[in-house]
Amino acid sequence: MSAPKRVKRAISGWVVLNKPYDMTSTQAVGKVRWLFSAAKAGHAGTLDPLATGILPIALGEATKAVPQVQDGTKIYRFAIAWGSATTTDDTEGAVIATSDRRPDRAALEAVLPQFVGTIMQRPPIFSALKIDGERAYDLARAGEAVDLPPREIDVDAIELIEHGSESSILEVTCGKGTYVRSLARDIGEALGTRGHVSMLHRAAVGPFTDEDAVTIEQLEALDGAARDALLQPVWSGFGDLPEIRLDALQASAVRHGNTVLLTGAGSPVSVDECWASFKGDVLATGWVEFGQFRPKRVFN
């Protein structure tokens, strides 16, 4: 007799996973989805298999809040191995160039300001970006020439944490679309040497940080109720977005996708992006215009 089929649950919330080394983001989502028997799951921002750290996994209705989390600020801690460049700009690729030059601390600290602010960055050829509908890494693996144009990215800060002759550890705070592997490559070239990422850990994505994170081993060790208790609420993905609290009548209208007039003292007249709630539950994301809340995405 075959084993009974697991019943999928309409469970909603965030699992802030500390993704282990050598696991893809897709594999991590699949594992968490299975552990929670969730009907629906997704993640807010791919993490390379060789990277560890924060992978926010959305279950159920939280998948509707993925864009807000993906657009949030990210913090990465990474090591640059000096003296060699690789095809992938990390340890997975083959070495394609070497240099005997090793930067000292002062030289490294002197070039870092070049990589802060709004800068242009050329993505790694081994990336998930698409060229004529094909993933860049698929084309690169097939031996085809991959030419990815530089893109504008935002880097808030780069700090040198630890410096050694063979490698250095840095921490970067950056916006969406930043490739740390490209940063390592470009910092090496700016110093007249070569470099690639030898360690990468994502310490924060939007509102979620290492302090919120759980491991797959921790999830596996718990029973169903204790596991469910670790779920972060759907609204936790909204971070600093303003909350608009609605009454029962307004909530009913918003559930049907309708615009509602905000009444009462202190009601905002204009808000670019916000979320509406009723009795603590998420109703919708949207914006306020002329004192009216306009829903963009309605939650069940």
PDB file of C-alpha atoms in Angstrom:
ATOM      1  CA  MET A   1       0.000   0.000   0.000  1.00  0.00           C
ATOM      2  CA  SER A   2       1.301   3.447  -0.891  1.00  0.00           C
ATOM      3  CA  ALA A   3       1.764   6.058   1.820  1.00  0.00           C
ATOM      4  CA  PRO A   4      -1.144   8.480   2.238  1.00  0.00           C
ATOM      5  CA  LYS A   5      -0.685  11.730   0.346  1.00  0.00           C
ATOM      6  CA  ARG A   6       0.274  14.731   2.463  1.00  0.00           C
ATOM      7  CA  VAL A   7      -2.560  17.212   2.731  1.00  0.00           C
ATOM      8  CA  LYS A   8      -1.467  20.671   1.599  1.00  0.00           C
ATOM      9  CA  ARG A   9      -2.358  23.457   4.026  1.00  0.00           C
ATOM     10  CA  ALA A  10      -3.435  27.022   3.308  1.00  0.00           C
ATOM     11  CA  ILE A  11      -0.868  28.352   5.779  1.00  0.00           C
ATOM     12  CA  SER A  12       0.539  31.880   5.461  1.00  0.00           C
ATOM     13  CA  GLY A  13       3.605  33.639   6.858  1.00  0.00           C
ATOM     14  CA  TRP A  14       7.372  34.002   6.515  1.00  0.00           C
ATOM     15  CA  VAL A  15      10.118  31.512   7.272  1.00  0.00           C
ATOM     16  CA  VAL A  16      13.373  33.450   7.610  1.00  0.00           C
ATOM     17  CA  LEU A  17      15.757  30.675   6.641  1.00  0.00           C
ATOM     18  CA  ASN A  18      19.504  30.632   7.174  1.00  0.00           C
ATOM     19  CA  LYS A  19      20.166  28.842   3.882  1.00  0.00           C
ATOM     20  CA  PRO A  20      22.946  26.270   4.176  1.00  0.00           C
ATOM     21  CA  TYR A  21      26.004  26.074   1.942  1.00  0.00           C
ATOM     22  CA  ASP A  22      25.677  24.078  -1.300  1.00  0.00           C
ATOM     23  CA  MET A  23      21.881  24.208  -1.520  1.00  0.00           C
ATOM     24  CA  THR A  24      19.973  26.102  -4.208  1.00  0.00           C
ATOM     25  CA  SER A  25      17.268  28.582  -3.261  1.00  0.00           C
ATOM     26  CA  THR A  26      14.720  26.412  -5.101  1.00  0.00           C
ATOM     27  CA  GLN A  27      15.753  23.339  -3.092  1.00  0.00           C
ATOM     28  CA  ALA A  28      15.463  25.344   0.146  1.00  0.00           C
ATOM     29  CA  VAL A  29      11.941  26.517  -0.728  1.00  0.00           C
ATOM     30  CA  GLY A  30      10.926  22.953  -1.605  1.00  0.00           C
ATOM     31  CA  LYS A  31      12.223  21.616   1.703  1.00  0.00           C
ATOM     32  CA  VAL A  32      10.470  24.304   3.780  1.00  0.00           C
ATOM     33  CA  ARG A  33       7.251  23.924   1.816  1.00  0.00           C
ATOM     34  CA  TRP A  34       7.320  20.172   2.497  1.00  0.00           C
ATOM     35  CA  LEU A  35       8.026  20.650   6.231  1.00  0.00           C
ATOM     36  CA  PHE A  36       5.034  22.988   6.573  1.00  0.00           C
ATOM     37  CA  SER A  37       2.823  21.036   4.103  1.00  0.00           C
ATOM     38  CA  ALA A  38       2.187  24.455   2.550  1.00  0.00           C
ATOM     39  CA  ALA A  39      -0.028  24.737  -0.529  1.00  0.00           C
ATOM     40  CA  LYS A  40       1.973  27.685  -1.840  1.00  0.00           C
ATOM     41  CA  ALA A  41       5.545  28.921  -1.337  1.00  0.00           C
ATOM     42  CA  GLY A  42       8.145  31.215  -2.893  1.00  0.00           C
ATOM     43  CA  HIS A  43      11.263  33.156  -1.950  1.00  0.00           C
ATOM     44  CA  ALA A  44      12.259  36.814  -1.886  1.00  0.00           C
ATOM     45  CA  GLY A  45      15.601  36.938  -3.688  1.00  0.00           C
ATOM     46  CA  THR A  46      17.808  34.111  -4.957  1.00  0.00           C
ATOM     47  CA  LEU A  47      20.930  33.197  -3.005  1.00  0.00           C
ATOM     48  CA  ASP A  48      23.746  31.351  -4.815  1.00  0.00           C
ATOM     49  CA  PRO A  49      24.228  27.685  -3.813  1.00  0.00           C
ATOM     50  CA  LEU A  50      27.690  28.477  -2.386  1.00  0.00           C
ATOM     51  CA  ALA A  51      26.296  31.351  -0.295  1.00  0.00           C
ATOM     52  CA  THR A  52      24.738  31.059   3.152  1.00  0.00           C
ATOM     53  CA  GLY A  53      22.347  33.318   5.019  1.00  0.00           C
ATOM     54  CA  ILE A  54      19.003  35.004   4.865  1.00  0.00           C
ATOM     55  CA  LEU A  55      16.553  33.511   2.388  1.00  0.00           C
ATOM     56  CA  PRO A  56      13.062  34.818   3.205  1.00  0.00           C
ATOM     57  CA  ILE A  57      10.594  32.072   2.260  1.00  0.00           C
ATOM     58  CA  ALA A  58       6.989  33.153   1.788  1.00  0.00           C
ATOM     59  CA  LEU A  59       4.150  30.716   2.466  1.00  0.00           C
ATOM     60  CA  GLY A  60       0.588  31.232   1.238  1.00  0.00           C
ATOM     61  CA  GLU A  61      -0.538  34.856   1.222  1.00  0.00           C
ATOM     62  CA  ALA A  62       2.955  36.055   2.110  1.00  0.00           C
ATOM     63  CA  THR A  63       3.932  35.323  -1.514  1.00  0.00           C
ATOM     64  CA  LYS A  64       1.990  38.494  -2.411  1.00  0.00           C
ATOM     65  CA  ALA A  65       4.423  40.504  -0.267  1.00  0.00           C
ATOM     66  CA  VAL A  66       7.538  39.126  -2.008  1.00  0.00           C
ATOM     67  CA  PRO A  67       8.088  42.308  -4.113  1.00  0.00           C
ATOM     68  CA  GLN A  68       8.275  44.500  -0.990  1.00  0.00           C
ATOM     69  CA  VAL A  69      10.924  42.241   0.589  1.00  0.00           C
ATOM     70  CA  GLN A  70      12.900  41.782  -2.644  1.00  0.00           C
ATOM     71  CA  ASP A  71      13.153  45.553  -3.070  1.00  0.00           C
ATOM     72  CA  GLY A  72      14.509  45.976   0.460  1.00  0.00           C
ATOM     73  CA  THR A  73      18.095  46.776   1.430  1.00  0.00           C
ATOM     74  CA  LYS A  74      20.481  43.826   1.690  1.00  0.00           C
ATOM     75  CA  ILE A  75      23.605  43.277   3.794  1.00  0.00           C
ATOM     76  CA  TYR A  76      26.290  40.815   2.698  1.00  0.00           C
ATOM     77  CA  ARG A  77      29.455  39.694   4.477  1.00  0.00           C
ATOM     78  CA  PHE A  78      31.989  38.334   2.009  1.00  0.00           C
ATOM     79  CA  ALA A  79      35.601  37.347   1.575  1.00  0.00           C
ATOM     80  CA  ILE A  80      37.746  38.291  -1.423  1.00  0.00           C
ATOM     81  CA  ALA A  81      40.512  35.815  -2.219  1.00  0.00           C
ATOM     82  CA  TRP A  82      43.363  37.825  -3.739  1.00  0.00           C
ATOM     83  CA  GLY A  83      45.490  36.864  -6.720  1.00  0.00           C
ATOM     84  CA  SER A  84      43.098  35.034  -9.039  1.00  0.00           C
ATOM     85  CA  ALA A  85      40.016  35.676 -11.153  1.00  0.00           C
ATOM     86  CA  THR A  86      37.573  32.905 -12.065  1.00  0.00           C
ATOM     87  CA  THR A  87      34.932  32.377 -14.745  1.00  0.00           C
ATOM     88  CA  THR A  88      32.152  32.612 -12.134  1.00  0.00           C
ATOM     89  CA  ASP A  89      33.820  35.275  -9.919  1.00  0.00           C
ATOM     90  CA  ASP A  90      33.617  32.792  -7.023  1.00  0.00           C
ATOM     91  CA  THR A  91      35.251  29.478  -6.045  1.00  0.00           C
ATOM     92  CA  GLU A  92      33.027  27.401  -8.339  1.00  0.00           C
ATOM     93  CA  GLY A  93      34.642  28.563 -11.587  1.00  0.00           C
ATOM     94  CA  ALA A  94      37.922  27.862 -13.310  1.00  0.00           C
ATOM     95  CA  VAL A  95      40.828  30.280 -12.799  1.00  0.00           C
ATOM     96  CA  ILE A  96      41.197  32.532 -15.852  1.00  0.00           C
ATOM     97  CA  ALA A  97      43.781  35.080 -14.648  1.00  0.00           C
ATOM     98  CA  THR A  98      46.276  35.425 -11.822  1.00  0.00           C
ATOM     99  CA  SER A  99      48.368  38.153 -10.210  1.00  0.00           C
ATOM    100  CA  ASP A 100      51.267  38.141  -7.744  1.00  0.00           C
ATOM    101  CA  ARG A 101      50.153  41.492  -6.356  1.00  0.00           C
ATOM    102  CA  ARG A 102      48.552  41.568  -2.881  1.00  0.00           C
ATOM    103  CA  PRO A 103      46.922  44.795  -1.651  1.00  0.00           C
ATOM    104  CA  ASP A 104      47.736  46.206   1.772  1.00  0.00           C
ATOM    105  CA  ARG A 105      45.027  47.480   4.109  1.00  0.00           C
ATOM    106  CA  ALA A 106      45.582  51.153   3.254  1.00  0.00           C
ATOM    107  CA  ALA A 107      45.298  50.553  -0.498  1.00  0.00           C
ATOM    108  CA  LEU A 108      42.117  48.518  -0.070  1.00  0.00           C
ATOM    109  CA  GLU A 109      40.496  51.119   2.170  1.00  0.00           C
ATOM    110  CA  ALA A 110      41.461  53.844  -0.309  1.00  0.00           C
ATOM    111  CA  VAL A 111      39.584  52.255  -3.265  1.00  0.00           C
ATOM    112  CA  LEU A 112      36.397  51.256  -1.409  1.00  0.00           C
ATOM    113  CA  PRO A 113      34.761  54.728  -1.710  1.00  0.00           C
ATOM    114  CA  GLN A 114      34.774  54.238  -5.522  1.00  0.00           C
ATOM    115  CA  PHE A 115      32.196  51.482  -4.982  1.00  0.00           C
ATOM    116  CA  VAL A 116      29.776  53.459  -2.792  1.00  0.00           C
ATOM    117  CA  GLY A 117      26.788  55.385  -4.125  1.00  0.00           C
ATOM    118  CA  THR A 118      24.966  54.902  -7.417  1.00  0.00           C
ATOM    119  CA  ILE A 119      27.489  53.082  -9.595  1.00  0.00           C
ATOM    120  CA  MET A 120      27.583  51.092 -12.823  1.00  0.00           C
ATOM    121  CA  GLN A 121      28.244  47.370 -12.441  1.00  0.00           C
ATOM    122  CA  ARG A 122      28.805  44.623 -15.001  1.00  0.00           C
ATOM    123  CA  PRO A 123      27.021  41.450 -13.807  1.00  0.00           C
ATOM    124  CA  PRO A 124      28.893  38.120 -13.751  1.00  0.00           C
ATOM    125  CA  ILE A 125      28.488  36.064 -16.948  1.00  0.00           C
ATOM    126  CA  PHE A 126      27.386  33.180 -14.717  1.00  0.00           C
ATOM    127  CA  SER A 127      24.167  34.847 -13.554  1.00  0.00           C
ATOM    128  CA  ALA A 128      20.435  34.243 -13.919  1.00  0.00           C
ATOM    129  CA  LEU A 129      19.983  37.330 -16.102  1.00  0.00           C
ATOM    130  CA  LYS A 130      18.370  36.632 -19.467  1.00  0.00           C
ATOM    131  CA  ILE A 131      19.801  37.312 -22.926  1.00  0.00           C
ATOM    132  CA  ASP A 132      17.219  36.840 -25.686  1.00  0.00           C
ATOM    133  CA  GLY A 133      15.188  34.616 -23.368  1.00  0.00           C
ATOM    134  CA  GLU A 134      18.165  32.434 -22.330  1.00  0.00           C
ATOM    135  CA  ARG A 135      19.792  32.473 -18.877  1.00  0.00           C
ATOM    136  CA  ALA A 136      23.306  33.919 -19.014  1.00  0.00           C
ATOM    137  CA  TYR A 137      24.735  30.972 -17.031  1.00  0.00           C
ATOM    138  CA  ASP A 138      23.261  28.467 -19.524  1.00  0.00           C
ATOM    139  CA  LEU A 139      24.920  30.311 -22.416  1.00  0.00           C
ATOM    140  CA  ALA A 140      28.222  30.569 -20.500  1.00  0.00           C
ATOM    141  CA  ARG A 141      28.192  26.842 -19.651  1.00  0.00           C
ATOM    142  CA  ALA A 142      27.577  26.062 -23.334  1.00  0.00           C
ATOM    143  CA  GLY A 143      30.760  27.964 -24.152  1.00  0.00           C
ATOM    144  CA  GLU A 144      29.034  30.898 -25.836  1.00  0.00           C
ATOM    145  CA  ALA A 145      30.357  34.438 -25.493  1.00  0.00           C
ATOM    146  CA  VAL A 146      28.222  36.302 -22.957  1.00  0.00           C
ATOM    147  CA  ASP A 147      28.148  40.097 -23.016  1.00  0.00           C
ATOM    148  CA  LEU A 148      26.103  41.649 -20.222  1.00  0.00           C
ATOM    149  CA  PRO A 149      25.915  45.461 -20.288  1.00  0.00           C
ATOM    150  CA  PRO A 150      26.715  47.363 -17.069  1.00  0.00           C
ATOM    151  CA  ARG A 151      23.710  48.233 -14.892  1.00  0.00           C
ATOM    152  CA  GLU A 152      23.094  50.961 -12.346  1.00  0.00           C
ATOM    153  CA  ILE A 153      23.118  49.755  -8.739  1.00  0.00           C
ATOM    154  CA  ASP A 154      22.996  51.450  -5.329  1.00  0.00           C
ATOM    155  CA  VAL A 155      25.608  50.720  -2.690  1.00  0.00           C
ATOM    156  CA  ASP A 156      24.996  52.403   0.669  1.00  0.00           C
ATOM    157  CA  ALA A 157      28.210  51.364   2.398  1.00  0.00           C
ATOM    158  CA  ILE A 158      31.239  49.042   2.225  1.00  0.00           C
ATOM    159  CA  GLU A 159      33.281  48.329   5.334  1.00  0.00           C
ATOM    160  CA  LEU A 160      36.520  46.384   5.692  1.00  0.00           C
ATOM    161  CA  ILE A 161      36.057  43.888   8.544  1.00  0.00           C
ATOM    162  CA  GLU A 162      39.301  41.937   8.402  1.00  0.00           C
ATOM    163  CA  HIS A 163      42.392  42.127   6.177  1.00  0.00           C
ATOM    164  CA  GLY A 164      44.998  39.494   5.379  1.00  0.00           C
ATOM    165  CA  SER A 165      47.615  39.047   2.669  1.00  0.00           C
ATOM    166  CA  GLU A 166      45.668  36.274   0.901  1.00  0.00           C
ATOM    167  CA  SER A 167      42.072  37.355   1.601  1.00  0.00           C
ATOM    168  CA  SER A 168      39.983  40.122   3.134  1.00  0.00           C
ATOM    169  CA  ILE A 169      36.512  40.144   4.685  1.00  0.00           C
ATOM    170  CA  LEU A 170      34.149  43.018   3.864  1.00  0.00           C
ATOM    171  CA  GLU A 171      30.538  43.947   4.577  1.00  0.00           C
ATOM    172  CA  VAL A 172      28.376  45.703   2.000  1.00  0.00           C
ATOM    173  CA  THR A 173      24.957  47.325   2.404  1.00  0.00           C
ATOM    174  CA  CYS A 174      23.296  47.574  -0.986  1.00  0.00           C
ATOM    175  CA  GLY A 175      20.117  47.715  -3.033  1.00  0.00           C
ATOM    176  CA  LYS A 176      18.361  45.310  -5.375  1.00  0.00           C
ATOM    177  CA  GLY A 177      20.345  43.859  -8.284  1.00  0.00           C
ATOM    178  CA  THR A 178      23.815  44.178  -6.744  1.00  0.00           C
ATOM    179  CA  TYR A 179      26.189  41.291  -7.479  1.00  0.00           C
ATOM    180  CA  VAL A 180      28.752  40.815  -4.712  1.00  0.00           C
ATOM    181  CA  ARG A 181      30.800  38.596  -7.052  1.00  0.00           C
ATOM    182  CA  SER A 182      31.128  41.553  -9.423  1.00  0.00           C
ATOM    183  CA  LEU A 183      32.149  43.818  -6.537  1.00  0.00           C
ATOM    184  CA  ALA A 184      34.961  41.423  -5.589  1.00  0.00           C
ATOM    185  CA  ARG A 185      36.132  41.200  -9.204  1.00  0.00           C
ATOM    186  CA  ASP A 186      36.045  44.986  -9.702  1.00  0.00           C
ATOM    187  CA  ILE A 187      37.726  45.813  -6.362  1.00  0.00           C
ATOM    188  CA  GLY A 188      40.551  43.451  -7.308  1.00  0.00           C
ATOM    189  CA  GLU A 189      40.969  45.092 -10.706  1.00  0.00           C
ATOM    190  CA  ALA A 190      40.896  48.592  -9.152  1.00  0.00           C
ATOM    191  CA  LEU A 191      43.812  47.503  -6.948  1.00  0.00           C
ATOM    192  CA  GLY A 192      45.809  46.261  -9.934  1.00  0.00           C
ATOM    193  CA  THR A 193      45.345  42.618  -8.994  1.00  0.00           C
ATOM    194  CA  ARG A 194      42.695  39.900  -9.316  1.00  0.00           C
ATOM    195  CA  GLY A 195      40.080  38.732  -6.866  1.00  0.00           C
ATOM    196  CA  HIS A 196      37.083  36.454  -6.458  1.00  0.00           C
ATOM    197  CA  VAL A 197      34.519  35.712  -3.747  1.00  0.00           C
ATOM    198  CA  SER A 198      35.631  32.854  -1.488  1.00  0.00           C
ATOM    199  CA  MET A 199      32.872  33.234   1.133  1.00  0.00           C
ATOM    200  CA  LEU A 200      29.457  34.896   0.963  1.00  0.00           C
ATOM    201  CA  HIS A 201      26.856  35.299   3.698  1.00  0.00           C
ATOM    202  CA  ARG A 202      23.688  37.375   3.394  1.00  0.00           C
ATOM    203  CA  ALA A 203      23.043  38.938   6.802  1.00  0.00           C
ATOM    204  CA  ALA A 204      19.847  40.867   5.968  1.00  0.00           C
ATOM    205  CA  VAL A 205      17.107  41.200   3.367  1.00  0.00           C
ATOM    206  CA  GLY A 206      14.646  44.057   3.897  1.00  0.00           C
ATOM    207  CA  PRO A 207      13.243  43.718   7.421  1.00  0.00           C
ATOM    208  CA  PHE A 208      14.706  40.236   8.022  1.00  0.00           C
ATOM    209  CA  THR A 209      18.134  39.714   9.629  1.00  0.00           C
ATOM    210  CA  ASP A 210      20.354  36.939  10.998  1.00  0.00           C
ATOM    211  CA  GLU A 211      18.651  37.401  14.374  1.00  0.00           C
ATOM    212  CA  ASP A 212      15.331  36.216  12.862  1.00  0.00           C
ATOM    213  CA  ALA A 213      16.824  33.227  11.050  1.00  0.00           C
ATOM    214  CA  VAL A 214      16.237  29.518  11.610  1.00  0.00           C
ATOM    215  CA  THR A 215      18.065  26.553  10.088  1.00  0.00           C
ATOM    216  CA  ILE A 216      16.539  23.580   8.321  1.00  0.00           C
ATOM    217  CA  GLU A 217      17.855  21.376  11.165  1.00  0.00           C
ATOM    218  CA  GLN A 218      15.982  23.513  13.722  1.00  0.00           C
ATOM    219  CA  LEU A 219      12.760  23.241  11.702  1.00  0.00           C
ATOM    220  CA  GLU A 220      13.142  19.474  11.313  1.00  0.00           C
ATOM    221  CA  ALA A 221      13.623  19.007  15.072  1.00  0.00           C
ATOM    222  CA  LEU A 222      10.261  20.615  15.931  1.00  0.00           C
ATOM    223  CA  ASP A 223       6.753  19.187  15.912  1.00  0.00           C
ATOM    224  CA  GLY A 224       4.097  20.797  13.684  1.00  0.00           C
ATOM    225  CA  ALA A 225       2.707  23.238  16.268  1.00  0.00           C
ATOM    226  CA  ALA A 226       6.136  24.473  17.385  1.00  0.00           C
ATOM    227  CA  ARG A 227       7.180  24.863  13.745  1.00  0.00           C
ATOM    228  CA  ASP A 228       4.067  26.910  12.956  1.00  0.00           C
ATOM    229  CA  ALA A 229       4.821  29.129  15.964  1.00  0.00           C
ATOM    230  CA  LEU A 230       8.123  30.151  14.296  1.00  0.00           C
ATOM    231  CA  LEU A 231       6.301  31.637  11.303  1.00  0.00           C
ATOM    232  CA  GLN A 232       6.629  35.405  11.031  1.00  0.00           C
ATOM    233  CA  PRO A 233       3.297  37.136  10.197  1.00  0.00           C
ATOM    234  CA  VAL A 234       2.592  38.184   6.610  1.00  0.00           C
ATOM    235  CA  TRP A 235       2.810  41.874   7.546  1.00  0.00           C
ATOM    236  CA  SER A 236       6.375  41.467   8.857  1.00  0.00           C
ATOM    237  CA  GLY A 237       7.513  41.561   5.236  1.00  0.00           C
ATOM    238  CA  PHE A 238       6.351  45.170   4.877  1.00  0.00           C
ATOM    239  CA  GLY A 239       9.153  46.535   7.076  1.00  0.00           C
ATOM    240  CA  ASP A 240       8.821  50.305   7.404  1.00  0.00           C
ATOM    241  CA  LEU A 241       5.775  50.675   5.135  1.00  0.00           C
ATOM    242  CA  PRO A 242       3.030  52.718   6.850  1.00  0.00           C
ATOM    243  CA  GLU A 243      -0.004  50.776   8.100  1.00  0.00           C
ATOM    244  CA  ILE A 244      -3.498  52.114   7.390  1.00  0.00           C
ATOM    245  CA  ARG A 245      -6.061  50.710   9.849  1.00  0.00           C
ATOM    246  CA  LEU A 246      -9.559  50.325   8.469  1.00  0.00           C
ATOM    247  CA  ASP A 247     -12.970  49.772  10.054  1.00  0.00           C
ATOM    248  CA  ALA A 248     -15.300  46.891   9.157  1.00  0.00           C
ATOM    249  CA  LEU A 249     -17.122  48.794   6.398  1.00  0.00           C
ATOM    250  CA  GLN A 250     -13.915  50.023   4.784  1.00  0.00           C
ATOM    251  CA  ALA A 251     -12.369  46.553   5.088  1.00  0.00           C
ATOM    252  CA  SER A 252     -15.317  44.981   3.278  1.00  0.00           C
ATOM    253  CA  ALA A 253     -14.920  47.425   0.379  1.00  0.00           C
ATOM    254  CA  VAL A 254     -11.149  46.878   0.121  1.00  0.00           C
ATOM    255  CA  ARG A 255     -11.611  43.090   0.095  1.00  0.00           C
ATOM    256  CA  HIS A 256     -13.551  43.603  -3.139  1.00  0.00           C
ATOM    257  CA  GLY A 257     -10.754  45.760  -4.566  1.00  0.00           C
ATOM    258  CA  ASN A 258     -12.575  49.053  -4.058  1.00  0.00           C
ATOM    259  CA  THR A 259     -11.101  52.422  -3.117  1.00  0.00           C
ATOM    260  CA  VAL A 260     -12.153  53.772   0.304  1.00  0.00           C
ATOM    261  CA  LEU A 261     -12.185  57.268   1.783  1.00  0.00           C
ATOM    262  CA  LEU A 262     -10.086  57.494   4.960  1.00  0.00           C
ATOM    263  CA  THR A 263     -11.872  59.298   7.767  1.00  0.00           C
ATOM    264  CA  GLY A 264     -10.905  60.378  11.249  1.00  0.00           C
ATOM    265  CA  ALA A 265      -8.297  62.694  12.702  1.00  0.00           C
ATOM    266  CA  GLY A 266      -4.791  62.152  11.403  1.00  0.00           C
ATOM    267  CA  SER A 267      -5.839  60.222   8.296  1.00  0.00           C
ATOM    268  CA  PRO A 268      -3.169  60.634   5.604  1.00  0.00           C
ATOM    269  CA  VAL A 269      -3.925  62.552   2.413  1.00  0.00           C
ATOM    270  CA  SER A 270      -1.119  61.082   0.317  1.00  0.00           C
ATOM    271  CA  VAL A 271       1.145  58.026   0.775  1.00  0.00           C
ATOM    272  CA  ASP A 272       3.223  56.465  -2.029  1.00  0.00           C
ATOM    273  CA  GLU A 273       3.147  52.899  -0.683  1.00  0.00           C
ATOM    274  CA  CYS A 274       1.427  51.419   2.359  1.00  0.00           C
ATOM    275  CA  TRP A 275      -0.619  48.479   3.604  1.00  0.00           C
ATOM    276  CA  ALA A 276      -4.135  48.339   4.997  1.00  0.00           C
ATOM    277  CA  SER A 277      -5.212  46.197   7.929  1.00  0.00           C
ATOM    278  CA  PHE A 278      -8.351  45.231   9.796  1.00  0.00           C
ATOM    279  CA  LYS A 279      -8.024  43.948  13.383  1.00  0.00           C
ATOM    280  CA  GLY A 280      -4.317  43.232  12.810  1.00  0.00           C
ATOM    281  CA  ASP A 281      -4.756  41.214   9.612  1.00  0.00           C
ATOM    282  CA  VAL A 282      -3.363  42.299   6.242  1.00  0.00           C
ATOM    283  CA  LEU A 283      -6.067  43.361   3.781  1.00  0.00           C
ATOM    284  CA  ALA A 284      -4.108  44.892   0.913  1.00  0.00           C
ATOM    285  CA  THR A 285      -1.067  46.806  -0.221  1.00  0.00           C
ATOM    286  CA  GLY A 286      -1.677  50.040  -2.073  1.00  0.00           C
ATOM    287  CA  TRP A 287      -1.326  53.797  -1.847  1.00  0.00           C
ATOM    288  CA  VAL A 288      -3.230  56.843  -0.576  1.00  0.00           C
ATOM    289  CA  GLU A 289      -4.273  59.569  -2.985  1.00  0.00           C
ATOM    290  CA  PHE A 290      -6.510  62.549  -2.153  1.00  0.00           C
ATOM    291  CA  GLY A 291      -7.328  60.943   1.208  1.00  0.00           C
ATOM    292  CA  GLN A 292      -8.438  57.666  -0.368  1.00  0.00           C
ATOM    293  CA  PHE A 293      -6.785  54.261   0.062  1.00  0.00           C
ATOM    294  CA  ARG A 294      -6.392  52.590  -3.327  1.00  0.00           C
ATOM    295  CA  PRO A 295      -5.683  48.835  -3.120  1.00  0.00           C
ATOM    296  CA  LYS A 296      -3.068  47.410  -5.461  1.00  0.00           C
ATOM    297  CA  ARG A 297      -2.892  43.814  -4.249  1.00  0.00           C
ATOM    298  CA  VAL A 298      -5.640  42.294  -2.073  1.00  0.00           C
ATOM    299  CA  PHE A 299      -4.852  39.560   0.463  1.00  0.00           C
ATOM    300  CA  ASN A 300      -7.275  36.784   1.456  1.00  0.00           C
TER     301      ASN A 300
END
